């Protein structure tokens, strides 16, 4: 079948793909903005069908305003011969960030990039939700992949509301839940890693401010 031939070639290419280059920072994103002098990941835990152990990575760019999360085994597929466990994938990341005292941050926007094969009449939906331990409320971002389409995608979303990390320390725990599904499940469809990078990539823009 064309669908499974595509999947097989995709996985082969992903395995042979070179390591991605350093993060690219949006031009002017950090101009005139006060940011901590250092930001680093001091703890990361993963849970979910879209991120088996060792299959996800988190990096922060030099401006401290772009967080990149990459998944190497995040593949959703539907159609004849597939199982219910393949129709929907998710990954819950608990991320502990360390930074200079007196700052707090929020997520501004997200962009999701990968490969999709969605036939006419079908739709893929990916939702990213963020919240901070100790703070009420969350921010949610959703993108739709409406058929008919086949090829790489890079789609952005703005938050429904903005939630800020707590003040009063040098670390903050951010919880991220990324989930994707395809419907109807009878259609042969696919959302997966990009053919060139071998990754499904979630970029998160961060905004920093001084605590009052």
Short mmCIF file of N, CA and C in Angstrom, two decimals, residues 126-196:
data_model
loop_
_atom_site.label_atom_id
_atom_site.label_comp_id
_atom_site.label_asym_id
_atom_site.label_seq_id
_atom_site.Cartn_x
_atom_site.Cartn_y
_atom_site.Cartn_z
N UNK A 126 -3.69 18.80 16.71
CA UNK A 126 -2.64 18.76 17.72
C UNK A 126 -2.86 19.89 18.71
N UNK A 127 -2.83 19.55 19.99
CA UNK A 127 -3.07 20.53 21.05
C UNK A 127 -1.92 20.49 22.04
N UNK A 128 -1.41 21.67 22.39
CA UNK A 128 -0.34 21.80 23.37
C UNK A 128 -0.85 22.64 24.54
N UNK A 129 -0.76 22.09 25.74
CA UNK A 129 -1.24 22.78 26.94
C UNK A 129 -0.09 22.95 27.93
N UNK A 130 0.00 24.14 28.53
CA UNK A 130 1.07 24.47 29.46
C UNK A 130 0.48 24.97 30.77
N UNK A 131 1.08 24.57 31.88
CA UNK A 131 0.74 25.15 33.18
C UNK A 131 1.96 25.07 34.08
N UNK A 132 1.92 25.83 35.17
CA UNK A 132 3.03 25.89 36.11
C UNK A 132 2.61 25.30 37.45
N UNK A 133 3.48 24.48 38.01
CA UNK A 133 3.21 23.92 39.33
C UNK A 133 3.10 25.05 40.35
N UNK A 134 1.99 25.07 41.10
CA UNK A 134 1.77 26.10 42.10
C UNK A 134 0.99 27.30 41.60
N UNK A 135 0.60 27.30 40.31
CA UNK A 135 -0.15 28.42 39.73
C UNK A 135 -1.43 27.88 39.11
N UNK A 136 -2.55 28.52 39.43
CA UNK A 136 -3.83 28.11 38.84
C UNK A 136 -3.92 28.55 37.39
N UNK A 137 -4.62 27.77 36.56
CA UNK A 137 -4.83 28.13 35.16
C UNK A 137 -3.79 27.52 34.25
N UNK A 138 -4.07 27.56 32.96
CA UNK A 138 -3.18 27.00 31.95
C UNK A 138 -3.33 27.75 30.64
N UNK A 139 -2.40 27.53 29.72
CA UNK A 139 -2.45 28.09 28.38
C UNK A 139 -2.57 26.94 27.39
N UNK A 140 -3.44 27.08 26.38
CA UNK A 140 -3.66 26.01 25.42
C UNK A 140 -3.53 26.53 23.99
N UNK A 141 -2.90 25.71 23.14
CA UNK A 141 -2.66 26.07 21.74
C UNK A 141 -3.09 24.88 20.88
N UNK A 142 -3.83 25.14 19.80
CA UNK A 142 -4.29 24.06 18.93
C UNK A 142 -4.02 24.39 17.46
N UNK A 143 -3.65 23.37 16.69
CA UNK A 143 -3.50 23.51 15.24
C UNK A 143 -4.28 22.39 14.57
N UNK A 144 -4.83 22.68 13.38
CA UNK A 144 -5.58 21.69 12.61
C UNK A 144 -4.84 21.37 11.32
N UNK A 145 -4.84 20.11 10.96
CA UNK A 145 -4.27 19.63 9.70
C UNK A 145 -5.42 19.04 8.90
N UNK A 146 -6.00 19.86 8.03
CA UNK A 146 -7.20 19.47 7.29
C UNK A 146 -6.81 18.91 5.93
N UNK A 147 -7.37 17.74 5.60
CA UNK A 147 -7.09 17.13 4.30
C UNK A 147 -7.82 17.84 3.17
N UNK A 148 -7.27 17.83 2.03
CA UNK A 148 -6.24 16.91 1.57
C UNK A 148 -4.87 17.61 1.62
N UNK A 149 -3.87 16.91 2.21
CA UNK A 149 -2.52 17.45 2.23
C UNK A 149 -1.53 16.30 2.40
N UNK A 150 -0.35 16.48 1.84
CA UNK A 150 0.72 15.50 1.99
C UNK A 150 2.05 16.22 1.88
N UNK A 151 2.86 16.13 2.93
CA UNK A 151 4.15 16.78 2.93
C UNK A 151 4.47 17.39 4.28
N UNK A 152 5.58 18.12 4.35
CA UNK A 152 5.96 18.73 5.62
C UNK A 152 5.00 19.85 6.00
N UNK A 153 4.87 20.10 7.30
CA UNK A 153 4.04 21.21 7.77
C UNK A 153 4.78 21.95 8.88
N UNK A 154 4.48 23.23 9.03
CA UNK A 154 4.99 24.06 10.13
C UNK A 154 3.90 25.08 10.42
N UNK A 155 3.13 24.84 11.47
CA UNK A 155 1.98 25.67 11.79
C UNK A 155 2.13 26.28 13.17
N UNK A 156 1.63 27.53 13.32
CA UNK A 156 1.76 28.26 14.58
C UNK A 156 0.40 28.48 15.22
N UNK A 157 0.42 28.71 16.53
CA UNK A 157 -0.82 28.99 17.27
C UNK A 157 -0.51 29.95 18.41
N UNK A 158 -1.47 30.83 18.70
CA UNK A 158 -1.38 31.74 19.83
C UNK A 158 -2.19 31.18 21.00
N UNK A 159 -1.90 31.61 22.23
CA UNK A 159 -2.61 31.04 23.38
C UNK A 159 -4.02 31.58 23.53
N UNK A 160 -4.87 30.78 24.19
CA UNK A 160 -6.20 31.29 24.52
C UNK A 160 -6.12 32.26 25.70
N UNK A 161 -5.26 31.95 26.68
CA UNK A 161 -4.97 32.85 27.78
C UNK A 161 -3.48 32.77 28.08
N UNK A 162 -2.95 33.74 28.83
CA UNK A 162 -1.53 33.73 29.18
C UNK A 162 -1.38 33.46 30.66
N UNK A 163 -0.55 32.48 30.99
CA UNK A 163 -0.29 32.11 32.38
C UNK A 163 1.19 32.32 32.67
N UNK A 164 1.50 32.95 33.83
CA UNK A 164 2.88 33.26 34.19
C UNK A 164 3.38 32.33 35.28
N UNK A 165 4.68 32.04 35.22
CA UNK A 165 5.31 31.23 36.27
C UNK A 165 5.32 32.02 37.57
N UNK A 166 5.41 31.33 38.71
CA UNK A 166 5.39 32.05 40.00
C UNK A 166 6.68 32.82 40.24
N UNK A 167 6.59 33.88 41.04
CA UNK A 167 7.77 34.63 41.46
C UNK A 167 8.29 34.07 42.78
N UNK A 168 9.50 34.51 43.14
CA UNK A 168 10.01 34.17 44.45
C UNK A 168 11.00 33.04 44.49
N UNK A 169 11.66 32.74 43.39
CA UNK A 169 12.66 31.67 43.39
C UNK A 169 13.52 31.71 42.16
N UNK A 170 14.40 30.72 42.03
CA UNK A 170 15.29 30.64 40.87
C UNK A 170 14.96 29.45 39.99
N UNK A 171 13.90 28.70 40.32
CA UNK A 171 13.47 27.60 39.48
C UNK A 171 11.95 27.63 39.33
N UNK A 172 11.47 27.04 38.26
CA UNK A 172 10.03 26.91 38.04
C UNK A 172 9.77 25.63 37.27
N UNK A 173 8.72 24.92 37.67
CA UNK A 173 8.34 23.68 36.99
C UNK A 173 7.20 23.95 36.03
N UNK A 174 7.45 23.74 34.74
CA UNK A 174 6.43 23.92 33.71
C UNK A 174 5.98 22.55 33.22
N UNK A 175 4.68 22.33 33.20
CA UNK A 175 4.10 21.09 32.72
C UNK A 175 3.57 21.29 31.31
N UNK A 176 3.99 20.44 30.39
CA UNK A 176 3.60 20.54 28.99
C UNK A 176 2.91 19.25 28.58
N UNK A 177 1.74 19.34 27.98
CA UNK A 177 1.03 18.17 27.48
C UNK A 177 0.76 18.36 26.00
N UNK A 178 1.41 17.55 25.19
CA UNK A 178 1.26 17.60 23.74
C UNK A 178 0.50 16.37 23.29
N UNK A 179 -0.61 16.56 22.54
CA UNK A 179 -1.38 15.41 22.05
C UNK A 179 -1.89 15.67 20.63
N UNK A 180 -1.88 14.62 19.83
CA UNK A 180 -2.35 14.69 18.45
C UNK A 180 -3.25 13.50 18.15
N UNK A 181 -4.25 13.73 17.29
CA UNK A 181 -5.11 12.63 16.84
C UNK A 181 -5.57 12.89 15.41
N UNK A 182 -6.08 11.86 14.79
CA UNK A 182 -6.61 11.94 13.42
C UNK A 182 -8.01 11.34 13.41
N UNK A 183 -8.93 12.00 12.71
CA UNK A 183 -10.29 11.46 12.57
C UNK A 183 -10.80 11.75 11.16
N UNK A 184 -11.68 10.90 10.60
CA UNK A 184 -12.11 9.62 11.16
C UNK A 184 -10.98 8.60 11.08
N UNK A 185 -11.04 7.60 11.92
CA UNK A 185 -9.94 6.64 12.00
C UNK A 185 -9.96 5.60 10.87
N UNK A 186 -11.06 5.59 10.07
CA UNK A 186 -11.11 4.64 8.95
C UNK A 186 -10.22 5.07 7.79
N UNK A 187 -9.89 6.37 7.73
CA UNK A 187 -9.09 6.89 6.62
C UNK A 187 -7.61 6.58 6.84
N UNK A 188 -6.89 6.28 5.76
CA UNK A 188 -5.45 6.09 5.83
C UNK A 188 -4.80 7.45 5.94
N UNK A 189 -4.24 7.77 7.11
CA UNK A 189 -3.66 9.08 7.36
C UNK A 189 -2.48 8.95 8.30
N UNK A 190 -1.67 10.02 8.34
CA UNK A 190 -0.42 9.97 9.08
C UNK A 190 0.00 11.36 9.55
N UNK A 191 0.45 11.45 10.81
CA UNK A 191 1.18 12.61 11.32
C UNK A 191 2.44 12.05 11.95
N UNK A 192 3.60 12.54 11.54
CA UNK A 192 4.84 11.90 12.00
C UNK A 192 6.01 12.87 11.96
N UNK A 193 7.19 12.31 12.23
CA UNK A 193 8.42 13.09 12.22
C UNK A 193 8.71 13.61 10.81
N UNK A 194 9.42 14.74 10.76
CA UNK A 194 9.83 15.31 9.48
C UNK A 194 10.84 14.40 8.79
N UNK A 195 10.76 14.27 7.47
CA UNK A 195 11.63 13.35 6.74
C UNK A 195 13.10 13.76 6.80
N UNK A 196 13.37 15.06 6.82
CA UNK A 196 14.76 15.52 6.77
C UNK A 196 15.41 15.50 8.14
#
